[in-house]
Amino acid sequence: MAAPVDSPDTGTRTRPGPALFVTMYHSVGDPTDDPYRITVTPERLDRQLGWFRRRGLRGVSMAELLAARARGEGRDLVGLTFDDGYADFVSEAMPVLRRHDCGATLFVLPGRLGGDNAWDPLGPRKRLLTADGVRQAAAEGIEIGSHGLTHVDLTKVDDVTLKSETEGSRTVLAELTGAVPAGFCYPYGTLDQRAVDAVREAGYAYACAIDPGPLGGPHALPRVHIGQNDTAVRLFLKYRLHRLRRRPVVEPR
């Protein structure tokens, strides 16, 4: 196994500017039986990325987005994130990303590699990437981040589990990919100050939520859910309203 290398400079000390626009995807495949609305077809993803590109916007990883914003650049970039590490990311999402010259961040669960989405009580079982699948995505330029070890609500676990889900998952991913992950993603999007502190203390440069409420800074980044029903009009509204509602992300002092 290759020795872990230093994580990249993600530039979390972003300069003032428009709020970051970060999308939240999950599975790319057949959305027919999808009670949680987490699946988009490859064709819909293709149209959504095309919509961004026609407006002079390019989807990138969180590391690239944050580094660009730290330099006072990147107003033409949007963050593309994919949660859970579904196996269809490699087979279905990556070809579409390549077609549009886009990067992305994939948040995986190193404690469930090769398993399925057992945390979802409804809907079909979806396969998760194996260790080889995660390494393949990383080798093709996808940023790999942690989604915790096993997809548990960090606001409801004891201190030992919290450390394992944050610090422990980072160690496993570093051994798996040879690169220390810079980013974390809160399972279910739930977080509190205790979870944020644990993620920061584990060494992550940034962390993604959904709606972090009063919490802010690079370890509580808001994202916008993108689904199968998001056509051009809905994308336009989400893009505009998010940037109007959200403040720029700055490092707390």
Coordinates of C-alpha atoms in Angstrom, one line a residue:
M1 CA 0.0 0.0 0.0
A2 CA 1.3 3.4 -0.9
A3 CA 2.2 5.7 2.0
P4 CA -0.3 8.5 2.5
V5 CA 0.7 11.9 1.1
D6 CA -0.2 15.3 2.3
S7 CA -3.7 16.5 1.4
P8 CA -3.9 19.4 -1.1
D9 CA -4.3 23.0 -0.1
T10 CA -8.0 23.5 -0.5
G11 CA -7.9 27.2 0.3
T12 CA -10.5 27.2 2.9
R13 CA -9.7 30.9 3.8
T14 CA -11.9 32.1 1.0
R15 CA -11.9 35.8 0.1
P16 CA -15.1 37.8 0.0
G17 CA -17.2 37.1 -3.1
P18 CA -20.4 35.4 -4.2
A19 CA -21.6 32.5 -2.1
L20 CA -20.3 29.1 -3.1
F21 CA -22.7 27.1 -5.2
V22 CA -22.2 23.4 -4.4
T23 CA -24.5 20.7 -5.7
M24 CA -25.4 17.5 -3.9
Y25 CA -25.9 14.3 -6.0
H26 CA -26.1 10.7 -5.0
S27 CA -26.8 7.8 -7.4
V28 CA -26.8 8.0 -11.2
G29 CA -29.0 5.3 -12.7
D30 CA -32.6 4.2 -12.9
P31 CA -34.8 6.5 -10.7
T32 CA -38.0 4.5 -11.2
D33 CA -38.2 3.2 -7.6
D34 CA -36.6 6.1 -5.7
P35 CA -38.6 7.2 -2.6
Y36 CA -35.7 9.4 -1.4
R37 CA -35.3 11.1 -4.8
I38 CA -31.5 10.5 -4.7
T39 CA -31.2 9.2 -8.3
V40 CA -30.7 11.0 -11.6
T41 CA -30.4 9.3 -14.9
P42 CA -27.1 9.7 -16.9
E43 CA -29.2 11.6 -19.5
R44 CA -30.5 14.1 -16.9
L45 CA -27.0 14.6 -15.4
D46 CA -25.7 15.2 -18.9
R47 CA -28.4 17.9 -19.5
Q48 CA -27.7 19.5 -16.1
L49 CA -24.0 19.7 -16.6
G50 CA -24.7 21.0 -20.1
W51 CA -26.9 23.7 -18.6
F52 CA -24.0 24.9 -16.4
R53 CA -21.5 24.8 -19.3
R54 CA -23.7 26.9 -21.6
R55 CA -23.7 29.6 -19.0
G56 CA -19.9 29.6 -18.7
L57 CA -19.9 27.5 -15.5
R58 CA -17.8 24.4 -14.9
G59 CA -18.3 21.8 -12.3
V60 CA -15.2 21.0 -10.2
S61 CA -14.2 19.2 -7.0
M62 CA -14.5 21.0 -3.7
A63 CA -10.7 21.1 -3.4
E64 CA -10.5 23.0 -6.7
L65 CA -13.4 25.3 -5.9
L66 CA -12.1 26.3 -2.5
A67 CA -8.5 26.8 -3.7
A68 CA -9.7 29.0 -6.6
R69 CA -11.9 31.1 -4.3
A70 CA -9.0 31.5 -1.8
R71 CA -7.1 33.1 -4.7
G72 CA -10.0 35.4 -5.4
E73 CA -10.9 33.5 -8.5
G74 CA -13.4 30.7 -9.4
R75 CA -16.6 32.7 -9.9
D76 CA -17.2 30.5 -12.9
L77 CA -16.9 27.3 -10.9
V78 CA -19.5 25.2 -9.1
G79 CA -18.8 22.4 -6.8
L80 CA -20.1 18.9 -7.8
T81 CA -20.4 16.4 -4.9
F82 CA -21.7 12.9 -4.9
D83 CA -22.6 11.3 -1.6
D84 CA -22.4 7.6 -0.4
G85 CA -20.0 6.2 -3.1
Y86 CA -22.5 4.3 -5.2
A87 CA -21.0 1.8 -7.7
D88 CA -22.8 3.6 -10.5
F89 CA -20.6 6.6 -10.0
V90 CA -17.8 4.9 -11.9
S91 CA -20.0 3.3 -14.6
E92 CA -22.6 6.1 -15.1
A93 CA -21.4 9.4 -13.7
M94 CA -17.8 9.5 -14.7
P95 CA -18.3 9.2 -18.4
V96 CA -20.7 12.2 -18.2
L97 CA -18.3 14.2 -16.2
R98 CA -15.5 13.5 -18.7
R99 CA -17.8 14.6 -21.6
H100 CA -18.2 18.0 -20.0
D101 CA -14.7 18.3 -18.7
C102 CA -15.9 18.5 -15.1
G103 CA -14.3 17.3 -11.9
A104 CA -16.2 16.2 -8.7
T105 CA -15.8 15.2 -5.1
L106 CA -17.0 11.7 -4.2
F107 CA -17.8 11.2 -0.5
V108 CA -17.4 7.5 0.4
L109 CA -18.0 5.2 3.3
P110 CA -14.9 3.1 3.9
G111 CA -16.7 1.0 6.5
R112 CA -19.2 -0.2 3.9
L113 CA -17.0 -0.7 0.7
G114 CA -18.6 -3.3 -1.5
G115 CA -21.8 -3.2 0.5
D116 CA -25.1 -1.4 -0.1
N117 CA -27.2 1.4 1.3
A118 CA -28.5 -0.5 4.3
W119 CA -29.2 2.7 6.2
D120 CA -32.1 3.4 3.8
P121 CA -35.2 1.5 5.2
L122 CA -37.2 2.2 2.0
G123 CA -36.5 1.7 -1.6
P124 CA -34.1 -0.7 -3.5
R125 CA -30.7 -1.8 -2.4
K126 CA -28.0 0.1 -4.3
R127 CA -24.5 -1.3 -4.5
L128 CA -21.6 0.7 -3.2
L129 CA -18.1 1.0 -4.7
T130 CA -15.5 -1.6 -3.7
A131 CA -12.0 -0.5 -2.7
D132 CA -10.9 -1.0 -6.3
G133 CA -13.7 1.2 -7.5
V134 CA -12.7 4.0 -5.1
R135 CA -9.1 3.7 -6.3
Q136 CA -10.2 3.8 -9.9
A137 CA -12.2 7.0 -9.3
A138 CA -9.2 8.6 -7.5
A139 CA -6.8 7.6 -10.3
E140 CA -9.0 9.4 -12.8
G141 CA -8.9 12.7 -10.9
I142 CA -11.9 12.4 -8.7
E143 CA -11.4 13.9 -5.2
I144 CA -12.2 11.3 -2.6
G145 CA -13.7 12.5 0.7
S146 CA -15.1 10.8 3.7
H147 CA -18.8 10.4 4.4
G148 CA -17.9 8.8 7.8
L149 CA -17.3 5.1 8.2
T150 CA -20.8 3.7 8.2
H151 CA -23.4 6.5 7.5
V152 CA -24.6 7.3 11.0
D153 CA -26.1 10.5 12.4
L154 CA -23.1 12.1 14.1
T155 CA -25.3 14.2 16.4
K156 CA -26.6 11.0 18.1
V157 CA -23.4 9.0 18.6
D158 CA -21.1 8.7 21.6
D159 CA -17.6 10.2 21.7
V160 CA -15.9 6.9 20.7
T161 CA -18.1 6.4 17.6
L162 CA -17.8 10.1 16.7
K163 CA -14.0 9.8 16.6
S164 CA -14.1 6.6 14.6
E165 CA -16.5 8.0 12.1
T166 CA -14.4 11.1 11.6
E167 CA -10.8 10.5 12.4
G168 CA -11.0 6.7 11.8
S169 CA -12.5 7.0 8.3
R170 CA -9.9 9.6 7.3
T171 CA -7.1 7.1 8.3
V172 CA -8.7 4.3 6.3
L173 CA -9.2 6.4 3.2
A174 CA -5.6 7.6 3.4
E175 CA -4.4 4.0 3.5
L176 CA -6.8 3.0 0.7
T177 CA -6.0 5.8 -1.8
G178 CA -2.5 7.0 -0.8
A179 CA -3.8 10.5 -0.2
V180 CA -5.1 12.0 3.0
P181 CA -8.7 13.2 2.3
A182 CA -9.2 16.9 2.8
G183 CA -13.0 16.8 2.9
F184 CA -15.8 15.4 5.0
C185 CA -19.6 15.1 4.4
Y186 CA -22.1 14.8 7.3
P187 CA -24.3 11.8 6.9
Y188 CA -28.0 12.8 6.4
G189 CA -26.7 16.4 6.4
T190 CA -27.2 16.5 10.1
L191 CA -24.6 18.4 12.3
D192 CA -24.2 20.3 15.5
Q193 CA -21.2 22.1 17.0
R194 CA -19.9 18.9 18.5
A195 CA -19.8 17.2 15.2
V196 CA -18.2 20.2 13.5
D197 CA -15.5 20.3 16.2
A198 CA -14.8 16.6 15.8
V199 CA -14.5 17.0 12.0
R200 CA -12.1 19.9 12.4
E201 CA -10.0 18.2 15.0
A202 CA -9.7 15.1 12.8
G203 CA -7.8 17.3 10.4
Y204 CA -10.3 17.9 7.6
A205 CA -9.9 21.2 5.7
Y206 CA -13.6 21.5 4.9
A207 CA -16.9 19.7 5.4
C208 CA -20.2 19.7 3.5
A209 CA -23.6 19.7 5.0
I210 CA -27.0 20.4 3.4
D211 CA -28.5 23.3 5.4
P212 CA -26.1 24.0 8.3
G213 CA -28.5 26.5 9.9
P214 CA -26.6 28.9 12.2
L215 CA -23.4 27.1 11.8
G216 CA -20.9 28.5 9.3
G217 CA -17.4 28.4 8.1
P218 CA -15.5 25.9 5.9
H219 CA -16.6 22.9 8.1
A220 CA -20.3 23.6 7.6
L221 CA -20.7 24.3 3.9
P222 CA -24.3 24.4 2.5
R223 CA -25.2 22.5 -0.6
V224 CA -28.1 22.3 -3.0
H225 CA -29.8 19.0 -3.7
I226 CA -30.1 18.2 -7.4
G227 CA -32.5 15.5 -8.5
Q228 CA -34.2 14.0 -11.5
N229 CA -36.9 16.6 -11.6
D230 CA -34.4 19.5 -11.9
T231 CA -34.8 20.7 -15.4
A232 CA -33.4 24.0 -16.8
V233 CA -36.0 26.2 -15.0
R234 CA -35.5 24.6 -11.7
L235 CA -31.8 24.7 -12.0
F236 CA -31.9 28.4 -12.8
L237 CA -34.0 29.1 -9.7
K238 CA -31.9 27.0 -7.4
Y239 CA -28.7 28.6 -8.7
R240 CA -30.0 32.2 -8.3
L241 CA -31.8 31.8 -5.0
H242 CA -29.0 29.9 -3.3
R243 CA -26.5 32.7 -4.2
L244 CA -28.9 35.3 -3.0
R245 CA -29.7 33.6 0.3
R246 CA -26.2 32.4 1.2
R247 CA -23.3 34.4 2.5
P248 CA -19.8 33.9 1.3
V249 CA -17.9 31.3 3.3
V250 CA -15.0 32.7 5.4
E251 CA -12.8 31.1 8.0
P252 CA -14.2 31.9 11.5
R253 CA -11.9 33.9 13.7

